[in-house]
Every structure is written in C-alpha cells, then in structure tokens.
C-alpha cells in the first residue's frame, strides 16, 4: 500500500499575515475579508499605538521612527503570540520600510507580508470616495516616497489592487497556498 506523503513537509499551522501598503490602498478592506475567509483573528495596526503616539497624532504632529518603534514592537508581539497560540492571524500595517518589517519579523519570523500595490491615481480616486477619513494628496505622495517594496529575501507577495475585494481575497488565498499547505 502506498503511503501518502502529500504536504507532509509543509507547515500546517495557520499563517500570520501582515497586509501592507500605502494609506488607502485597501488594507482594512482586504484584511477583514481574508481573516473571515480563513477563520483567523484580525487586528488593525492603528489599535497598537501607545498613548503618547495618539496624543501626537491628535495634535497633528507626524510620528518619527522613534515613536514608531514601540508601536511596531506591539504589532510584532501580537503576531508572535498568534504563532505561539497556534491561531494565526491577519493584521493591517502599512509597514512601508524594510526596517519596520524587520521589527515585525524580529517578534514573528514567519510573518507573511502581503503587499497591496496600486497606482497613485487609483488610490487617490478610491480615497476621494471613502467616507469618514480625510487624506490630503500630499500625504499620499509622502507614502509613495517612503515605500520600500519587498526585497527577494522577504517572505511575502505583491497583489495588485485593481480587482474587486472579493476577487482579491481568492487571489490572496492562492498566493498563500504554497506556503501554507492546508489552506481551504
Ligand atoms: N479592491 C477594491 N476595489 C474598490 N474599492 C476598494 C477596494 N479595496 C478598498 N476599496 C475602497 O477604497 C477605500 C480605501 O480602502 P481601505 O480603507 O480598506 O484602505 P486602507 O489601506 O485600510 O486605508 P488606511 O491606510 O487609511 O487605513 C475604501 O473606501 C474602500 O471601500
Ligand atoms: Mg485601514
């Protein structure tokens, strides 16, 4: 009788996924749908800011990398805990710079970065239709200027955000399947 070795050496634990990209590219929209689709816990990067950062942002003062460090460590800790407790998880985080992603990986080496990529015009158009948030065009410019795409040694994939959210979820699942053999 032949032994089945199907997926035997692939990781069978639920994935820890960071949905990254510039402001308004669609991180929250996709990450929520993906977490639902895969039955994973969901978190938003914005919810991990220490009180000092919230005070700064409320006063309209931009955060610097020193401010971002404890925030990124907290997001990394959440991902690390999701690995340790075996639940997996999906978190939104712009994670624009390599060094920010390095901080997340330090706490969660297996994190998979799903970079949502879209052109300036498309994102600006979507943002102009979003209610409840205001994003000046100049701020979007600075996001693109800061963006450091994934390097070849970083675990992750790029997803162009042209298609509908429902299509993107299925594309994301397909991208994750080779690294997580038991995804539905
Ligand atoms: N694939 C898509 N097709 C069409 N519209 C989309 C798509 N994804 C997101 N949107 C719309 O684009 C806008 C921005 O999306 P969303 O709020 O998810 O972006 P975000 O990256 O989380 O933004 P932020 O960085 O401000 O948190 C929303 O109005 C959303 O409904
Ligand atoms: Mg969001």
PDB file of C-alpha atoms and ligand atoms in Angstrom:
ATOM      1  CA  UNK A   1       0.000   0.000   0.000  1.00  0.00           C
ATOM      2  CA  UNK A   2       1.387   3.393  -0.996  1.00  0.00           C
ATOM      3  CA  UNK A   3       1.960   5.852   1.805  1.00  0.00           C
ATOM      4  CA  UNK A   4       0.544   9.320   1.287  1.00  0.00           C
ATOM      5  CA  UNK A   5       3.226  11.956   1.673  1.00  0.00           C
ATOM      6  CA  UNK A   6       1.023  14.779   0.467  1.00  0.00           C
ATOM      7  CA  UNK A   7       2.033  18.078   2.091  1.00  0.00           C
ATOM      8  CA  UNK A   8       3.916  16.105   4.695  1.00  0.00           C
ATOM      9  CA  UNK A   9       6.764  18.552   4.993  1.00  0.00           C
ATOM     10  CA  UNK A  10       4.735  21.742   4.641  1.00  0.00           C
ATOM     11  CA  UNK A  11       3.839  23.889   7.647  1.00  0.00           C
ATOM     12  CA  UNK A  12       0.285  23.048   8.676  1.00  0.00           C
ATOM     13  CA  UNK A  13      -0.136  25.862  11.178  1.00  0.00           C
ATOM     14  CA  UNK A  14      -2.403  28.823  10.374  1.00  0.00           C
ATOM     15  CA  UNK A  15      -0.484  31.714   8.784  1.00  0.00           C
ATOM     16  CA  UNK A  16       0.419  35.064  10.345  1.00  0.00           C
ATOM     17  CA  UNK A  17      -0.204  37.685   7.669  1.00  0.00           C
ATOM     18  CA  UNK A  18       0.629  41.396   7.530  1.00  0.00           C
ATOM     19  CA  UNK A  19      -1.448  43.231   4.914  1.00  0.00           C
ATOM     20  CA  UNK A  20       0.799  46.163   3.989  1.00  0.00           C
ATOM     21  CA  UNK A  21       0.851  49.123   1.618  1.00  0.00           C
ATOM     22  CA  UNK A  22       0.258  52.859   1.373  1.00  0.00           C
ATOM     23  CA  UNK A  23      -2.662  54.659   3.009  1.00  0.00           C
ATOM     24  CA  UNK A  24      -5.958  53.911   1.330  1.00  0.00           C
ATOM     25  CA  UNK A  25      -4.702  51.074  -0.855  1.00  0.00           C
ATOM     26  CA  UNK A  26      -7.305  48.760   0.676  1.00  0.00           C
ATOM     27  CA  UNK A  27      -5.563  47.069   3.620  1.00  0.00           C
ATOM     28  CA  UNK A  28      -8.521  47.095   6.013  1.00  0.00           C
ATOM     29  CA  UNK A  29     -10.979  46.004   3.327  1.00  0.00           C
ATOM     30  CA  UNK A  30      -8.915  43.016   2.223  1.00  0.00           C
ATOM     31  CA  UNK A  31      -7.528  42.027   5.616  1.00  0.00           C
ATOM     32  CA  UNK A  32     -11.022  41.768   7.143  1.00  0.00           C
ATOM     33  CA  UNK A  33     -12.280  39.638   4.274  1.00  0.00           C
ATOM     34  CA  UNK A  34      -9.173  37.455   4.336  1.00  0.00           C
ATOM     35  CA  UNK A  35      -9.394  36.910   8.098  1.00  0.00           C
ATOM     36  CA  UNK A  36     -13.069  35.910   7.699  1.00  0.00           C
ATOM     37  CA  UNK A  37     -12.304  33.670   4.744  1.00  0.00           C
ATOM     38  CA  UNK A  38      -9.537  31.819   6.626  1.00  0.00           C
ATOM     39  CA  UNK A  39     -11.156  31.967  10.070  1.00  0.00           C
ATOM     40  CA  UNK A  40      -8.224  33.895  11.569  1.00  0.00           C
ATOM     41  CA  UNK A  41      -8.124  36.618  14.244  1.00  0.00           C
ATOM     42  CA  UNK A  42      -7.959  40.144  12.800  1.00  0.00           C
ATOM     43  CA  UNK A  43      -6.258  43.269  14.100  1.00  0.00           C
ATOM     44  CA  UNK A  44      -5.651  46.837  12.904  1.00  0.00           C
ATOM     45  CA  UNK A  45      -2.216  48.414  13.319  1.00  0.00           C
ATOM     46  CA  UNK A  46      -3.805  51.690  14.449  1.00  0.00           C
ATOM     47  CA  UNK A  47      -5.041  49.976  17.609  1.00  0.00           C
ATOM     48  CA  UNK A  48      -1.478  49.285  18.834  1.00  0.00           C
ATOM     49  CA  UNK A  49      -0.298  52.869  19.274  1.00  0.00           C
ATOM     50  CA  UNK A  50       0.824  53.870  22.766  1.00  0.00           C
ATOM     51  CA  UNK A  51      -0.985  56.833  24.336  1.00  0.00           C
ATOM     52  CA  UNK A  52       1.941  59.175  23.574  1.00  0.00           C
ATOM     53  CA  UNK A  53       1.605  58.477  19.834  1.00  0.00           C
ATOM     54  CA  UNK A  54      -2.148  59.038  19.895  1.00  0.00           C
ATOM     55  CA  UNK A  55      -1.591  62.376  21.629  1.00  0.00           C
ATOM     56  CA  UNK A  56       0.965  63.364  18.994  1.00  0.00           C
ATOM     57  CA  UNK A  57      -1.227  62.340  16.079  1.00  0.00           C
ATOM     58  CA  UNK A  58      -4.229  64.104  17.585  1.00  0.00           C
ATOM     59  CA  UNK A  59      -2.136  67.266  17.731  1.00  0.00           C
ATOM     60  CA  UNK A  60      -1.256  66.837  14.050  1.00  0.00           C
ATOM     61  CA  UNK A  61       2.410  66.085  14.750  1.00  0.00           C
ATOM     62  CA  UNK A  62       3.843  63.403  12.432  1.00  0.00           C
ATOM     63  CA  UNK A  63       5.361  60.354  14.099  1.00  0.00           C
ATOM     64  CA  UNK A  64       9.065  59.702  13.717  1.00  0.00           C
ATOM     65  CA  UNK A  65      10.796  56.327  13.734  1.00  0.00           C
ATOM     66  CA  UNK A  66      11.445  56.570  17.480  1.00  0.00           C
ATOM     67  CA  UNK A  67       7.689  56.902  18.019  1.00  0.00           C
ATOM     68  CA  UNK A  68       7.013  54.012  15.652  1.00  0.00           C
ATOM     69  CA  UNK A  69       9.372  51.584  17.401  1.00  0.00           C
ATOM     70  CA  UNK A  70       7.121  50.644  20.392  1.00  0.00           C
ATOM     71  CA  UNK A  71       4.104  50.538  18.087  1.00  0.00           C
ATOM     72  CA  UNK A  72       5.802  48.112  15.695  1.00  0.00           C
ATOM     73  CA  UNK A  73       7.057  46.011  18.614  1.00  0.00           C
ATOM     74  CA  UNK A  74       3.468  45.742  19.903  1.00  0.00           C
ATOM     75  CA  UNK A  75       2.193  44.616  16.496  1.00  0.00           C
ATOM     76  CA  UNK A  76       5.068  42.134  16.288  1.00  0.00           C
ATOM     77  CA  UNK A  77       4.196  40.827  19.756  1.00  0.00           C
ATOM     78  CA  UNK A  78       0.590  40.254  18.660  1.00  0.00           C
ATOM     79  CA  UNK A  79       1.823  38.293  15.632  1.00  0.00           C
ATOM     80  CA  UNK A  80       4.277  36.326  17.775  1.00  0.00           C
ATOM     81  CA  UNK A  81       1.508  35.425  20.211  1.00  0.00           C
ATOM     82  CA  UNK A  82      -0.720  34.300  17.310  1.00  0.00           C
ATOM     83  CA  UNK A  83       2.093  31.967  16.272  1.00  0.00           C
ATOM     84  CA  UNK A  84       2.643  30.669  19.789  1.00  0.00           C
ATOM     85  CA  UNK A  85      -1.028  30.021  20.497  1.00  0.00           C
ATOM     86  CA  UNK A  86      -1.379  28.419  17.059  1.00  0.00           C
ATOM     87  CA  UNK A  87      -4.296  30.625  15.982  1.00  0.00           C
ATOM     88  CA  UNK A  88      -2.536  32.505  13.184  1.00  0.00           C
ATOM     89  CA  UNK A  89      -3.810  35.996  12.388  1.00  0.00           C
ATOM     90  CA  UNK A  90      -4.168  38.858   9.949  1.00  0.00           C
ATOM     91  CA  UNK A  91      -3.057  42.389  10.798  1.00  0.00           C
ATOM     92  CA  UNK A  92      -3.087  45.571   8.741  1.00  0.00           C
ATOM     93  CA  UNK A  93       0.105  47.626   8.900  1.00  0.00           C
ATOM     94  CA  UNK A  94       1.467  49.982   6.269  1.00  0.00           C
ATOM     95  CA  UNK A  95       4.978  48.554   7.008  1.00  0.00           C
ATOM     96  CA  UNK A  96       6.354  50.795   4.283  1.00  0.00           C
ATOM     97  CA  UNK A  97      10.005  50.481   5.196  1.00  0.00           C
ATOM     98  CA  UNK A  98      12.197  47.420   5.353  1.00  0.00           C
ATOM     99  CA  UNK A  99      13.325  48.286   8.869  1.00  0.00           C
ATOM    100  CA  UNK A 100       9.711  48.405  10.075  1.00  0.00           C
ATOM    101  CA  UNK A 101       9.170  44.937   8.646  1.00  0.00           C
ATOM    102  CA  UNK A 102      12.401  43.798  10.294  1.00  0.00           C
ATOM    103  CA  UNK A 103      10.947  44.847  13.667  1.00  0.00           C
ATOM    104  CA  UNK A 104       7.796  42.809  12.993  1.00  0.00           C
ATOM    105  CA  UNK A 105       9.853  39.802  11.864  1.00  0.00           C
ATOM    106  CA  UNK A 106      12.042  40.005  14.971  1.00  0.00           C
ATOM    107  CA  UNK A 107       8.966  39.048  17.018  1.00  0.00           C
ATOM    108  CA  UNK A 108       7.406  36.826  14.366  1.00  0.00           C
ATOM    109  CA  UNK A 109       9.964  35.375  11.944  1.00  0.00           C
ATOM    110  CA  UNK A 110       7.302  33.509   9.969  1.00  0.00           C
ATOM    111  CA  UNK A 111       5.183  36.567   9.176  1.00  0.00           C
ATOM    112  CA  UNK A 112       3.971  36.688   5.567  1.00  0.00           C
ATOM    113  CA  UNK A 113       3.792  40.201   4.067  1.00  0.00           C
ATOM    114  CA  UNK A 114       1.019  40.715   1.568  1.00  0.00           C
ATOM    115  CA  UNK A 115       1.894  43.993  -0.167  1.00  0.00           C
ATOM    116  CA  UNK A 116      -1.177  45.622  -1.686  1.00  0.00           C
ATOM    117  CA  UNK A 117       0.032  47.626  -4.623  1.00  0.00           C
ATOM    118  CA  UNK A 118      -1.880  50.263  -6.565  1.00  0.00           C
ATOM    119  CA  UNK A 119      -1.102  53.379  -8.561  1.00  0.00           C
ATOM    120  CA  UNK A 120      -1.359  56.850  -7.082  1.00  0.00           C
ATOM    121  CA  UNK A 121      -4.357  57.836  -9.235  1.00  0.00           C
ATOM    122  CA  UNK A 122      -6.365  54.731  -8.416  1.00  0.00           C
ATOM    123  CA  UNK A 123      -5.736  55.051  -4.681  1.00  0.00           C
ATOM    124  CA  UNK A 124      -6.468  58.782  -4.681  1.00  0.00           C
ATOM    125  CA  UNK A 125      -9.734  58.115  -6.509  1.00  0.00           C
ATOM    126  CA  UNK A 126     -10.767  55.430  -4.006  1.00  0.00           C
ATOM    127  CA  UNK A 127      -9.840  57.673  -1.096  1.00  0.00           C
ATOM    128  CA  UNK A 128     -11.919  60.511  -2.513  1.00  0.00           C
ATOM    129  CA  UNK A 129     -14.959  58.211  -2.274  1.00  0.00           C
ATOM    130  CA  UNK A 130     -14.211  56.958   1.218  1.00  0.00           C
ATOM    131  CA  UNK A 131     -16.362  58.457   3.916  1.00  0.00           C
ATOM    132  CA  UNK A 132     -15.169  59.294   7.396  1.00  0.00           C
ATOM    133  CA  UNK A 133     -11.470  59.670   6.555  1.00  0.00           C
ATOM    134  CA  UNK A 134      -9.645  62.565   5.013  1.00  0.00           C
ATOM    135  CA  UNK A 135      -6.296  62.096   3.300  1.00  0.00           C
ATOM    136  CA  UNK A 136      -4.632  65.077   1.630  1.00  0.00           C
ATOM    137  CA  UNK A 137      -2.946  64.273  -1.674  1.00  0.00           C
ATOM    138  CA  UNK A 138       0.417  65.479  -0.322  1.00  0.00           C
ATOM    139  CA  UNK A 139       0.246  62.851   2.427  1.00  0.00           C
ATOM    140  CA  UNK A 140      -0.317  60.161  -0.174  1.00  0.00           C
ATOM    141  CA  UNK A 141       2.739  61.438  -2.082  1.00  0.00           C
ATOM    142  CA  UNK A 142       4.848  61.021   1.032  1.00  0.00           C
ATOM    143  CA  UNK A 143       3.579  57.459   1.452  1.00  0.00           C
ATOM    144  CA  UNK A 144       4.754  56.511  -2.038  1.00  0.00           C
ATOM    145  CA  UNK A 145       8.088  58.237  -1.413  1.00  0.00           C
ATOM    146  CA  UNK A 146       8.596  56.250   1.794  1.00  0.00           C
ATOM    147  CA  UNK A 147       7.567  52.877   0.348  1.00  0.00           C
ATOM    148  CA  UNK A 148      10.328  50.287   0.136  1.00  0.00           C
ATOM    149  CA  UNK A 149       8.947  47.282  -1.775  1.00  0.00           C
ATOM    150  CA  UNK A 150       9.556  43.762  -0.504  1.00  0.00           C
ATOM    151  CA  UNK A 151      13.051  42.505  -1.215  1.00  0.00           C
ATOM    152  CA  UNK A 152      13.660  38.998  -2.571  1.00  0.00           C
ATOM    153  CA  UNK A 153      14.705  37.709   0.837  1.00  0.00           C
ATOM    154  CA  UNK A 154      11.451  38.851   2.487  1.00  0.00           C
ATOM    155  CA  UNK A 155       8.660  36.305   2.880  1.00  0.00           C
ATOM    156  CA  UNK A 156       5.623  37.694   1.120  1.00  0.00           C
ATOM    157  CA  UNK A 157       3.907  38.547  -2.144  1.00  0.00           C
ATOM    158  CA  UNK A 158       2.581  41.532  -4.064  1.00  0.00           C
ATOM    159  CA  UNK A 159      -1.072  41.841  -5.008  1.00  0.00           C
ATOM    160  CA  UNK A 160      -2.263  44.494  -7.456  1.00  0.00           C
ATOM    161  CA  UNK A 161      -5.462  46.050  -6.087  1.00  0.00           C
ATOM    162  CA  UNK A 162      -7.241  46.587  -9.406  1.00  0.00           C
ATOM    163  CA  UNK A 163      -9.758  43.724  -8.939  1.00  0.00           C
ATOM    164  CA  UNK A 164     -12.730  43.710  -6.567  1.00  0.00           C
ATOM    165  CA  UNK A 165     -12.172  42.895  -2.875  1.00  0.00           C
ATOM    166  CA  UNK A 166     -13.885  39.508  -3.345  1.00  0.00           C
ATOM    167  CA  UNK A 167     -11.542  38.617  -6.220  1.00  0.00           C
ATOM    168  CA  UNK A 168      -8.527  39.838  -4.248  1.00  0.00           C
ATOM    169  CA  UNK A 169      -9.344  37.545  -1.332  1.00  0.00           C
ATOM    170  CA  UNK A 170      -9.278  34.498  -3.585  1.00  0.00           C
ATOM    171  CA  UNK A 171      -6.032  35.711  -5.181  1.00  0.00           C
ATOM    172  CA  UNK A 172      -4.533  36.171  -1.709  1.00  0.00           C
ATOM    173  CA  UNK A 173      -5.563  32.647  -0.680  1.00  0.00           C
ATOM    174  CA  UNK A 174      -3.935  31.294  -3.846  1.00  0.00           C
ATOM    175  CA  UNK A 175      -0.725  33.210  -3.072  1.00  0.00           C
ATOM    176  CA  UNK A 176      -0.666  31.822   0.455  1.00  0.00           C
ATOM    177  CA  UNK A 177      -1.434  28.237  -0.502  1.00  0.00           C
ATOM    178  CA  UNK A 178       2.132  27.224  -1.472  1.00  0.00           C
ATOM    179  CA  UNK A 179       3.473  28.413   1.884  1.00  0.00           C
ATOM    180  CA  UNK A 180       0.592  27.027   3.941  1.00  0.00           C
ATOM    181  CA  UNK A 181      -0.393  23.694   2.503  1.00  0.00           C
ATOM    182  CA  UNK A 182      -3.673  23.240   4.315  1.00  0.00           C
ATOM    183  CA  UNK A 183      -5.473  26.463   3.439  1.00  0.00           C
ATOM    184  CA  UNK A 184      -9.068  25.940   2.403  1.00  0.00           C
TER     185      UNK A 184
HETATM  186  N1  LIG B   1     -10.452  46.250  -4.272  1.00  0.00           N
HETATM  187  C1  LIG B   1     -11.134  47.373  -4.123  1.00  0.00           C
HETATM  188  N2  LIG B   1     -11.925  47.852  -5.104  1.00  0.00           N
HETATM  189  C2  LIG B   1     -12.603  49.011  -4.968  1.00  0.00           C
HETATM  190  N3  LIG B   1     -12.584  49.771  -3.853  1.00  0.00           N
HETATM  191  C3  LIG B   1     -11.821  49.362  -2.831  1.00  0.00           C
HETATM  192  C4  LIG B   1     -11.060  48.145  -2.898  1.00  0.00           C
HETATM  193  N4  LIG B   1     -10.393  47.996  -1.729  1.00  0.00           N
HETATM  194  C5  LIG B   1     -10.714  49.055  -0.974  1.00  0.00           C
HETATM  195  N5  LIG B   1     -11.569  49.874  -1.614  1.00  0.00           N
HETATM  196  C6  LIG B   1     -12.109  51.146  -1.121  1.00  0.00           C
HETATM  197  O1  LIG B   1     -11.007  52.038  -1.025  1.00  0.00           O
HETATM  198  C7  LIG B   1     -11.087  52.828   0.156  1.00  0.00           C
HETATM  199  C8  LIG B   1      -9.824  52.612   0.996  1.00  0.00           C
HETATM  200  O2  LIG B   1      -9.808  51.256   1.467  1.00  0.00           O
HETATM  201  P1  LIG B   1      -9.327  50.883   2.952  1.00  0.00           P
HETATM  202  O3  LIG B   1      -9.949  51.790   3.947  1.00  0.00           O
HETATM  203  O4  LIG B   1      -9.509  49.421   3.107  1.00  0.00           O
HETATM  204  O5  LIG B   1      -7.768  51.219   2.801  1.00  0.00           O
HETATM  205  P2  LIG B   1      -6.623  51.179   3.920  1.00  0.00           P
HETATM  206  O6  LIG B   1      -5.376  50.773   3.209  1.00  0.00           O
HETATM  207  O7  LIG B   1      -7.049  50.372   5.078  1.00  0.00           O
HETATM  208  O8  LIG B   1      -6.514  52.715   4.334  1.00  0.00           O
HETATM  209  P3  LIG B   1      -5.750  53.356   5.634  1.00  0.00           P
HETATM  210  O9  LIG B   1      -4.299  53.256   5.334  1.00  0.00           O
HETATM  211  O10 LIG B   1      -6.232  54.761   5.660  1.00  0.00           O
HETATM  212  O11 LIG B   1      -6.175  52.547   6.815  1.00  0.00           O
HETATM  213  C9  LIG B   1     -12.381  52.408   0.869  1.00  0.00           C
HETATM  214  O12 LIG B   1     -13.390  53.341   0.537  1.00  0.00           O
HETATM  215  C10 LIG B   1     -12.670  51.036   0.298  1.00  0.00           C
HETATM  216  O13 LIG B   1     -14.048  50.748   0.290  1.00  0.00           O
HETATM  217 MG1  LIG B   2      -7.207  50.859   7.127  1.00  0.00          MG
END
